[in-house]
Amino acid sequence: MELAISQLIEYAVRRGWLAGDDRIWASNRILEALKLDGFGGLVDVAGELPPIQEILNVLCEDAYNRGVIDGNSATYFDLLDTKLMGLLMPRPSDFISLFREKYALSPREATDWYYTLSGDSNYIRRDRIAKDMKWTVDTEYGTLDITINLSKPEKDPKAIAAAGKAKSTGYPKCLLCAENEGYAGRLDHPARQNHRIIPITLNGTDFFLQYSPYVYYNEHCIVFNKLHTPMHIDQGAFGNLLDFITMFPHYFIGSNADLPIVGGSVLSHDHYQGGHYEFAMARAQVETPITVPGFEDVEAGIVKWPMSVIRVKGADRSRVIALASHILDKWRSYDDPDAFLFHETEGERHNTITPIARRRGADYELDLVLRNNITTEDNPLGVFHPHAEKHHIKKENIGLIEVMGLAVLPARLKEELALVAEGLVSGADLTSNPKTASHALWAQQVKAAHPELNASNALSIVEQETGKVFAAVLEDAGVFKRDEAGKAAFLRFVAAL
């Protein structure tokens, strides 16, 4: 115990969170959190430290053995180890001052420092992120990123039962609210004592910058409204996005759509997602240049992408915002029955946009992805949503990250795809195993397309074909299809501009 506490204190000192004279004070704070009346004292720690999660696990396991926490699962350990890290970190005001000092030198230096700290604090749990499976697949649209998300811990049944009996507080209102900073958490809400957020102003409105704890890509950040107010896509949102990339020109930023099915998982709190990463969409080229009357000074065109994207670009941000707002206004009320596009049915609106902004030197580039969330009896989850024959790979909504070309696939696929590969080699009946039955028809198609399939390459082939399914999923989500009829329909909308 003495060694683990000493290592934890040394970890904080080496990162500048504590001074040497803080050691005894900090160790007593750790003892209080662990409900220990005393210990043998700090010991000298030299050389390389173990990974932070290993140090924390020693302390959490001891706390469990002594009855300080009720469970030994990630749910219980996370609540305690986050508390321990929070005791060692700078106060938010000191942290904000440090960020601003670094920003004055360069925005890149400030975000590099902030991102590193978010991992060092264990807010971004690097040990879990490392478990995610990642690969790429080449398609006609470029190289897509495929990931299987394994970083979110499994729910502990004991914790779920205990959380169900607990009284709901309604605080914080959601996972994005500023009130999460420093919050102790509950069995049904993550602890955030090690969480730090940066206040910024976008288009005259107060927002905060933070990093996603799950980092689906490099420096995956979230920018959220100070107020718990619903998502909305409008001229103000476009202004917010361009303000952000003016402040942080090395980052992109985008927004989920503001309607169910085509939006993200959190529609109740206005927010954006950005980061320091180039997605396949950003590399995709304009295949059909267009000119919008009254906006001849702004470049525009249809992007070669499985979804339906209009790209606008120019050095004058006000003109880029004006054209984007014009396109949005036209799309909001646009109908094309021949393409099964209806902006409203029975009082429910369907048309919206997923916008993504980035800098190109002095220019502002804004990709406007046209979305529609209409449903039918045949497609109850959405007409422009992954179709049923692809649900064995991807059934969930296509949000901002997927729109840009990064598949976030469910954890079940790690085992299922491995079993499919094994079955293709052995000739097993995939329909007889519940974990492979949904993949069976597709698997036979994969085998027929790859006579070279063998034990050494089967999994790689299955992963590549999974990526091709994702590309087809994006085509499903496109409101204008990639065939000649779809391209003609897209041009009908362009003509309406």
XYZ file of C-alpha atoms in Angstrom:
497
model
C 0.000 0.000 0.000
C 2.830 2.394 0.884
C 4.416 1.805 -2.514
C 1.199 2.353 -4.502
C 0.374 5.595 -2.656
C 3.956 6.798 -3.085
C 3.845 5.989 -6.808
C 0.560 7.862 -7.196
C 1.960 10.966 -5.469
C 5.164 10.753 -7.520
C 3.085 10.481 -10.705
C 1.380 13.801 -9.884
C 4.654 15.527 -8.922
C 6.322 14.514 -12.191
C 3.460 16.078 -14.133
C 3.626 19.346 -12.266
C 0.282 18.946 -10.517
C 1.960 18.865 -7.104
C 5.157 20.403 -5.749
C 7.561 18.369 -3.667
C 6.332 20.117 -0.505
C 2.786 18.862 -1.256
C 3.652 15.193 -0.844
C 2.593 14.646 2.775
C -0.546 16.772 2.397
C -1.523 14.900 -0.766
C -0.884 11.487 0.762
C -3.206 12.341 3.656
C -5.922 13.288 1.192
C -5.482 9.902 -0.484
C -5.693 8.151 2.897
C -8.962 9.943 3.632
C -10.443 8.866 0.311
C -9.365 5.268 0.965
C -10.740 5.432 4.541
C -7.367 4.627 6.042
C -6.342 6.085 9.403
C -2.685 5.797 8.586
C 0.047 3.916 6.730
C 3.751 3.248 6.916
C 4.605 6.527 5.193
C 5.834 7.529 1.759
C 8.738 5.628 0.283
C 11.260 6.797 -2.277
C 10.227 6.079 -5.846
C 12.863 6.186 -8.569
C 12.882 5.199 -12.217
C 9.968 4.495 -14.471
C 6.548 4.271 -12.862
C 4.016 1.548 -13.680
C 1.077 2.576 -15.907
C -1.309 4.751 -13.908
C -4.157 2.227 -14.112
C -1.962 -0.447 -12.535
C -1.219 1.839 -9.596
C -4.889 2.704 -9.190
C -5.972 -0.936 -9.432
C -3.754 -1.836 -6.461
C -5.482 0.824 -4.373
C -8.978 -0.103 -5.589
C -8.471 -3.818 -4.960
C -7.313 -3.080 -1.418
C -10.333 -0.827 -0.877
C -12.641 -3.594 -2.068
C -11.009 -6.165 0.177
C -11.508 -3.848 3.155
C -15.179 -3.215 2.285
C -14.658 0.435 1.339
C -16.351 -0.162 -2.022
C -19.110 -2.692 -2.633
C -17.898 -4.265 -5.877
C -14.713 -5.172 -7.731
C -15.962 -4.363 -11.223
C -14.998 -1.414 -13.423
C -18.155 0.449 -12.325
C -17.023 0.570 -8.688
C -13.302 0.937 -9.408
C -13.962 3.861 -11.767
C -15.807 5.820 -9.074
C -12.934 5.431 -6.630
C -9.924 5.794 -8.923
C -11.412 8.935 -10.511
C -11.796 10.417 -7.032
C -8.148 9.661 -6.276
C -6.956 11.324 -9.484
C -9.159 14.352 -8.852
C -7.468 14.932 -5.492
C -4.113 15.413 -7.226
C -5.028 17.614 -10.159
C -4.926 21.404 -10.545
C -8.110 23.351 -9.779
C -10.132 24.359 -12.835
C -9.160 28.041 -12.489
C -5.440 27.186 -12.440
C -5.908 24.796 -15.339
C -7.729 27.422 -17.430
C -4.969 29.957 -16.755
C -2.323 27.478 -17.916
C -4.307 26.692 -21.070
C -4.646 30.382 -21.916
C -0.946 30.974 -21.391
C -0.167 28.220 -23.848
C -2.850 29.390 -26.285
C -1.185 32.817 -26.358
C 1.917 31.051 -27.693
C -0.034 28.885 -30.157
C -3.430 27.148 -30.335
C -1.659 23.899 -31.250
C 0.551 24.038 -28.162
C -2.495 24.615 -25.961
C -4.483 21.681 -27.332
C -1.444 19.376 -27.306
C -0.973 20.132 -23.609
C -4.677 19.780 -22.815
C -5.010 16.466 -24.656
C -1.953 15.029 -22.930
C -3.272 16.103 -19.536
C -6.674 14.522 -20.280
C -4.917 11.197 -20.767
C -2.461 11.604 -17.901
C -5.375 12.310 -15.551
C -6.991 9.015 -16.615
C -10.076 10.924 -17.762
C -9.206 9.419 -21.139
C -8.528 5.835 -20.115
C -5.710 4.952 -22.442
C -5.606 1.326 -21.346
C -9.183 0.845 -22.555
C -8.790 2.828 -25.756
C -5.879 0.559 -26.660
C -8.284 -2.398 -26.727
C -10.305 -0.966 -29.632
C -9.861 -2.819 -32.916
C -8.954 -0.632 -35.886
C -8.266 -1.204 -39.555
C -8.786 0.516 -42.888
C -10.432 -0.505 -46.133
C -9.951 0.975 -49.596
C -13.154 1.836 -51.461
C -14.134 3.907 -54.468
C -14.671 6.758 -51.988
C -11.188 6.536 -50.514
C -9.749 4.782 -47.477
C -12.373 4.342 -44.761
C -11.579 3.798 -41.077
C -13.189 0.811 -39.353
C -13.231 0.465 -35.569
C -14.827 -1.936 -33.126
C -15.428 -0.078 -29.899
C -14.158 -2.107 -26.948
C -13.289 0.764 -24.598
C -16.616 1.167 -22.829
C -16.698 -1.183 -19.805
C -19.374 -3.822 -19.539
C -22.242 -2.975 -17.222
C -22.012 -4.675 -13.834
C -25.375 -6.382 -13.082
C -24.909 -5.678 -9.363
C -24.287 -1.994 -10.064
C -27.262 -1.834 -12.432
C -29.529 -3.278 -9.727
C -28.182 -0.876 -7.092
C -28.546 2.111 -9.423
C -32.151 1.120 -10.103
C -32.938 1.399 -6.407
C -31.220 4.757 -6.009
C -33.233 7.965 -6.051
C -32.816 9.945 -9.252
C -31.347 13.393 -8.674
C -31.525 14.798 -12.194
C -28.088 16.284 -11.606
C -26.192 16.804 -13.797
C -28.943 17.019 -16.395
C -26.872 15.056 -18.922
C -23.355 13.767 -19.565
C -22.413 16.971 -21.402
C -23.422 19.574 -18.825
C -20.707 21.729 -17.274
C -21.835 20.487 -13.863
C -20.057 17.200 -14.595
C -16.703 18.864 -13.883
C -15.618 17.585 -10.468
C -18.778 15.513 -9.942
C -18.322 12.419 -7.768
C -20.535 10.267 -9.955
C -22.966 7.473 -9.118
C -23.425 3.875 -10.152
C -25.444 5.144 -13.129
C -23.353 8.251 -13.874
C -19.570 8.431 -14.368
C -17.341 10.200 -11.877
C -15.659 13.304 -13.260
C -13.370 14.673 -10.514
C -10.474 14.387 -12.986
C -12.389 16.273 -15.685
C -11.381 19.783 -16.767
C -13.179 21.990 -19.301
C -12.179 25.199 -21.105
C -14.626 28.114 -21.470
C -14.735 29.567 -24.993
C -17.048 31.980 -26.803
C -18.487 31.105 -30.208
C -20.492 33.638 -32.144
C -21.217 35.532 -28.894
C -22.446 32.421 -27.041
C -20.760 30.702 -24.093
C -19.473 27.193 -24.807
C -16.988 24.806 -23.245
C -14.272 22.684 -24.838
C -13.446 19.200 -23.555
C -12.140 15.914 -24.921
C -14.246 12.821 -25.363
C -13.300 10.134 -22.842
C -13.650 7.534 -25.628
C -11.508 9.277 -28.311
C -12.726 7.543 -31.455
C -9.960 9.400 -33.345
C -6.994 11.646 -32.557
C -7.795 14.522 -30.176
C -11.517 13.812 -30.353
C -13.001 16.887 -28.696
C -16.502 18.000 -27.769
C -17.658 21.613 -27.747
C -20.859 22.056 -25.758
C -23.209 24.902 -24.956
C -23.036 26.301 -21.429
C -26.812 25.923 -21.304
C -28.658 22.609 -21.433
C -30.448 23.485 -24.657
C -31.426 21.199 -27.577
C -29.348 20.612 -30.697
C -30.162 22.929 -33.597
C -28.792 23.383 -37.092
C -29.191 26.936 -38.384
C -27.202 29.999 -39.429
C -26.022 30.451 -35.855
C -24.667 26.906 -35.775
C -22.685 27.520 -38.970
C -21.282 30.674 -37.377
C -20.277 28.701 -34.285
C -18.430 26.110 -36.374
C -16.481 28.695 -38.322
C -15.690 30.642 -35.154
C -14.209 27.489 -33.671
C -11.897 26.765 -36.609
C -10.827 30.408 -36.536
C -9.747 29.862 -32.927
C -8.307 26.394 -33.564
C -7.362 26.263 -37.258
C -5.602 22.890 -36.890
C -8.877 21.239 -35.836
C -11.994 20.318 -37.793
C -15.422 20.570 -36.179
C -18.839 19.227 -37.094
C -22.301 18.768 -35.719
C -24.676 15.882 -35.599
C -28.006 16.581 -37.229
C -30.769 17.930 -35.006
C -33.398 15.253 -35.692
C -33.847 11.696 -34.389
C -32.528 8.755 -36.464
C -30.114 10.953 -38.425
C -28.843 12.761 -35.311
C -26.505 11.705 -32.543
C -27.182 10.020 -29.227
C -27.502 13.312 -27.295
C -30.056 15.617 -28.922
C -30.993 17.342 -25.675
C -27.751 19.320 -25.301
C -26.392 21.547 -28.062
C -22.867 20.380 -28.908
C -20.320 19.772 -31.645
C -17.466 17.312 -32.143
C -14.053 18.043 -33.571
C -10.423 17.072 -33.379
C -7.064 16.804 -35.082
C -7.760 14.128 -37.661
C -8.291 13.905 -41.409
C -11.242 11.705 -42.314
C -11.833 10.148 -45.713
C -14.569 12.711 -46.388
C -12.048 15.540 -46.046
C -9.868 13.852 -48.683
C -12.795 13.262 -51.061
C -12.882 15.520 -54.091
C -15.654 17.590 -55.647
C -16.920 15.611 -58.640
C -19.541 18.103 -59.863
C -18.803 21.827 -59.435
C -21.924 23.969 -59.049
C -22.659 27.682 -59.028
C -25.463 29.027 -56.864
C -27.039 32.239 -58.210
C -26.159 35.163 -55.992
C -23.167 33.285 -54.551
C -20.863 33.213 -57.547
C -18.008 34.327 -55.266
C -18.212 31.124 -53.175
C -16.897 27.804 -54.513
C -19.411 24.971 -54.338
C -19.775 21.438 -55.598
C -21.108 17.930 -55.059
C -18.554 15.705 -53.339
C -17.779 12.174 -54.480
C -19.019 10.467 -51.340
C -21.538 7.695 -50.564
C -23.777 10.208 -48.799
C -25.125 13.383 -50.372
C -22.696 16.225 -49.714
C -22.448 19.796 -50.976
C -19.107 21.458 -50.228
C -18.851 25.251 -49.989
C -15.539 27.071 -49.700
C -14.249 30.608 -49.536
C -12.030 33.067 -47.684
C -14.961 35.285 -46.654
C -16.548 33.385 -43.785
C -19.698 35.518 -43.860
C -20.330 34.480 -47.454
C -19.679 30.813 -46.685
C -22.185 31.023 -43.818
C -24.701 32.827 -46.029
C -24.543 30.171 -48.755
C -24.734 27.338 -46.223
C -27.800 28.967 -44.655
C -29.400 29.358 -48.093
C -28.832 25.655 -48.863
C -30.230 24.657 -45.455
C -33.326 26.828 -45.883
C -34.044 25.340 -49.299
C -33.433 21.800 -48.062
C -35.694 22.215 -45.023
C -38.718 22.691 -47.306
C -37.634 20.543 -50.264
C -39.762 17.718 -51.652
C -39.021 15.322 -54.485
C -41.569 12.476 -54.556
C -39.668 10.714 -57.342
C -36.712 10.367 -54.955
C -39.025 9.647 -51.985
C -38.026 12.910 -50.335
C -40.643 14.663 -48.233
C -39.679 17.495 -45.922
C -42.670 16.889 -43.662
C -45.349 14.265 -43.045
C -48.173 14.550 -40.523
C -46.566 17.611 -38.971
C -43.192 15.943 -38.442
C -40.248 17.542 -40.234
C -37.686 15.289 -41.903
C -35.012 17.339 -43.680
C -31.887 18.601 -41.957
C -28.131 18.796 -42.450
C -24.990 17.353 -40.840
C -22.333 20.104 -41.248
C -18.536 19.687 -41.005
C -16.104 22.621 -41.077
C -12.354 22.793 -41.626
C -9.700 25.268 -42.757
C -7.890 25.050 -46.075
C -5.149 27.635 -45.623
C -6.958 30.971 -45.494
C -10.198 29.430 -46.773
C -13.144 28.113 -44.804
C -14.515 24.809 -46.088
C -17.936 23.570 -45.024
C -19.369 20.187 -46.005
C -23.174 20.050 -45.859
C -24.485 16.488 -45.680
C -28.179 16.331 -46.637
C -30.212 14.154 -44.258
C -33.804 12.890 -44.099
C -35.283 10.784 -41.278
C -38.561 9.610 -42.838
C -39.695 6.089 -41.887
C -42.052 3.594 -43.523
C -43.562 0.233 -42.603
C -40.861 -1.467 -44.654
C -38.118 0.685 -43.102
C -39.285 1.492 -39.556
C -35.796 2.612 -38.508
C -35.517 5.004 -41.433
C -35.538 4.927 -45.222
C -32.119 6.638 -45.290
C -30.654 4.425 -42.601
C -28.704 1.123 -42.716
C -31.009 -1.354 -44.445
C -32.026 -4.579 -42.751
C -29.656 -6.850 -44.692
C -26.717 -4.888 -43.210
C -27.908 -4.854 -39.598
C -25.665 -7.815 -38.799
C -22.791 -5.309 -39.111
C -24.349 -1.908 -38.406
C -27.865 -1.215 -37.159
C -27.254 1.953 -35.163
C -27.824 5.509 -36.391
C -25.321 7.060 -38.775
C -24.025 10.034 -36.827
C -21.373 12.625 -37.498
C -18.369 10.331 -37.058
C -19.726 7.662 -39.406
C -20.822 10.318 -41.908
C -17.174 11.391 -42.238
C -16.006 7.839 -42.945
C -15.177 6.225 -39.601
C -17.236 3.193 -38.643
C -17.900 2.783 -34.926
C -19.034 -0.826 -34.799
C -20.441 -2.700 -31.781
C -18.186 -4.732 -29.481
C -20.042 -7.978 -30.313
C -18.334 -8.018 -33.718
C -14.907 -8.791 -32.260
C -15.999 -12.318 -31.408
C -18.570 -12.717 -34.175
C -16.229 -11.829 -37.041
C -13.551 -14.143 -35.656
C -16.093 -16.976 -35.522
C -17.232 -16.223 -39.062
C -13.628 -16.423 -40.292
C -13.099 -19.716 -38.469
C -16.345 -21.105 -39.859
C -15.483 -20.169 -43.429
C -12.228 -22.082 -43.124
C -13.678 -25.132 -41.360
C -16.906 -25.265 -43.340
C -18.997 -25.068 -40.165
C -22.715 -24.360 -40.376
C -22.817 -20.691 -39.409
C -26.603 -20.752 -39.075
C -26.361 -23.155 -36.126
C -24.461 -20.701 -33.912
C -26.475 -17.732 -32.568
C -23.334 -15.602 -32.731
C -22.848 -16.186 -36.456
C -26.361 -16.918 -37.735
C -27.060 -13.300 -38.706
C -23.826 -13.251 -40.739
C -24.361 -16.570 -42.527
C -25.748 -15.354 -45.871
C -23.183 -12.562 -46.106
C -20.400 -14.981 -45.140
C -21.256 -17.276 -48.034
C -21.098 -14.305 -50.392
C -17.675 -13.432 -48.975
C -16.449 -16.984 -49.510
C -17.715 -17.062 -53.094
C -15.922 -13.785 -53.830
C -12.628 -15.002 -52.349
C -11.561 -18.445 -53.603
C -8.122 -17.675 -52.126
C -9.570 -17.673 -48.578
C -7.607 -19.886 -46.160
C -6.748 -20.101 -42.471
C -4.032 -17.461 -42.677
C -6.028 -14.780 -44.466
C -9.645 -15.469 -43.503
C -9.944 -12.884 -40.742
C -8.290 -10.191 -42.838
C -10.698 -10.899 -45.707
C -13.696 -10.815 -43.343
C -12.521 -7.474 -41.921
C -12.082 -6.000 -45.409
C -15.547 -7.168 -46.433
C -16.926 -5.660 -43.206
C -15.503 -2.337 -44.334
C -17.254 -2.696 -47.679
C -20.541 -3.276 -45.852
C -19.929 -0.019 -43.991
C -19.436 1.814 -47.297
C -22.768 0.372 -48.460
C -24.354 1.481 -45.180
C -23.283 5.040 -45.955
C -24.856 4.695 -49.401
C -28.097 3.640 -47.692
C -27.950 6.838 -45.630
C -27.480 9.010 -48.719
C -30.668 10.806 -49.732
C -29.569 10.949 -53.379
C -28.274 7.584 -54.550
C -25.088 7.126 -56.517
C -26.833 5.772 -59.641
C -27.845 7.921 -62.594
C -31.352 8.487 -61.251
C -29.947 9.610 -57.921
C -27.435 11.952 -59.523
C -30.225 13.485 -61.625
C -32.319 13.952 -58.475
C -29.370 15.662 -56.754
C -29.086 18.095 -59.669
C -32.818 18.848 -59.387
C -32.188 20.033 -55.845
C -29.176 22.069 -56.975
C -31.381 23.707 -59.594
C -33.839 24.661 -56.839
C -31.109 26.662 -55.125
